[in-house]
Amino acid sequence: SGDLPLNINIKEPRWDQSTFMGRAQHFFMVTDPRNVLLSSEVLEDARVTVENYRLGVVKAGLTEDQLWRAKYIYDSAFHPDTGEKMLLVGRMSAQVPMNMTITGCMLTFYRTTPAVVFWQWVNQSFNAIVNYTNRSGDAPLTVNQLGAAYVSATTGAVVTALGLKSMTKHLPAIIGRFVPFAAVAAANCINIPFMRQRELKYGIPVTDAEGKRLGESAKAAKQAIVQVVVSRIGMAIPAMAIPPVIMNALEKKAFMKRFPVLNAPVQVGLVGFCLVFATPLCCALFPQKSSMKVSSLEPELQERIRQSNPNITTVYFNKGL
């Protein structure tokens, strides 16, 4: 055993999650794109370090900073409820590289109908993976539920994009550049609830302050999903609102007219720069460990909690990402 004390609470983030700045620091670590490059051996070593520490086993020479680093590597790759290793492209650390590529292309290739359909389809396919990977709770989704969610979200995004595109034909070109954002915002309102429909039907686990499971609540699931939708739309605003304005000005410059091939790389780079900050800051809008008053839960769950734990007034749950 090393000299590291065993009372460090690595079940919770390192920074105070009751403040926006504390949550922002936490999510800058969780969404760090460099975590995507970590090998399976590094991820496994982090998992062993974290799980052993929770059992009271400390690797010789382990420092507190190394423990927290292992905890954040673990959090970036393993689901908080199931403990399973998450799909690589679905992890929050993959959000920046994946989204900058897809969003950059959506903003670049928005003029033709086939391009709109293709990139909205790619984006919703990616979103479906992310929403499934970062769902709350530990209940599995069936293939039929996944398929229905995927088809509904993709159809909604494509129909919205094509409808808005046709409406903006006679408007200034800058307006047309915002069609992808409107489609993405609408699709988030469809995709996330559909991908997490099982939570809305059966509820998600709610716990006391110490993490003891008290039951499942569909009302908690509804609150969690609303918060995630708001965060995702907020995440898209800088990346899909700022680059179009800049690109509209740049495309009038002589060098961009001379080298139109630069359009896509420049747009992707601008989106990437926005997402590096927007992703963690919008994840931080709401605490990951969200809370709800017992009085706001389903009546039968309220009664069960009051009978077994009469002093509990607030329950907690993982809202997902």
PDB file of C-alpha atoms in Angstrom, residues 93 108-109 111 129 152 165 171 196 202 229 231 233 254 264 276 302-303 314:
ATOM      1  CA  SER A  93     -14.096  12.894 -25.724  1.00  0.00           C
ATOM      2  CA  THR A 108     -19.997  23.695 -46.348  1.00  0.00           C
ATOM      3  CA  PHE A 109     -22.210  21.436 -48.439  1.00  0.00           C
ATOM      4  CA  ARG A 111     -26.529  24.169 -51.286  1.00  0.00           C
ATOM      5  CA  ILE A 129     -24.628   6.462 -31.309  1.00  0.00           C
ATOM      6  CA  SER A 152     -37.560   9.064 -36.540  1.00  0.00           C
ATOM      7  CA  LYS A 165     -33.936  25.063 -47.525  1.00  0.00           C
ATOM      8  CA  LEU A 171     -33.737  35.059 -49.057  1.00  0.00           C
ATOM      9  CA  ARG A 196     -34.031   7.292 -24.408  1.00  0.00           C
ATOM     10  CA  TYR A 202     -39.841   2.746 -17.109  1.00  0.00           C
ATOM     11  CA  VAL A 229     -31.623  18.535 -25.158  1.00  0.00           C
ATOM     12  CA  SER A 231     -27.246  21.338 -23.525  1.00  0.00           C
ATOM     13  CA  ILE A 233     -28.690  22.646 -28.732  1.00  0.00           C
ATOM     14  CA  ALA A 254      -9.871  37.149 -53.386  1.00  0.00           C
ATOM     15  CA  ALA A 264     -14.201  22.928 -46.213  1.00  0.00           C
ATOM     16  CA  VAL A 276     -13.419  22.802 -27.971  1.00  0.00           C
ATOM     17  CA  GLN A 302     -42.927   9.184  -3.027  1.00  0.00           C
ATOM     18  CA  GLU A 303     -44.869   6.913  -0.690  1.00  0.00           C
ATOM     19  CA  THR A 314     -34.211  15.176  -2.372  1.00  0.00           C
TER      20      THR A 314
END
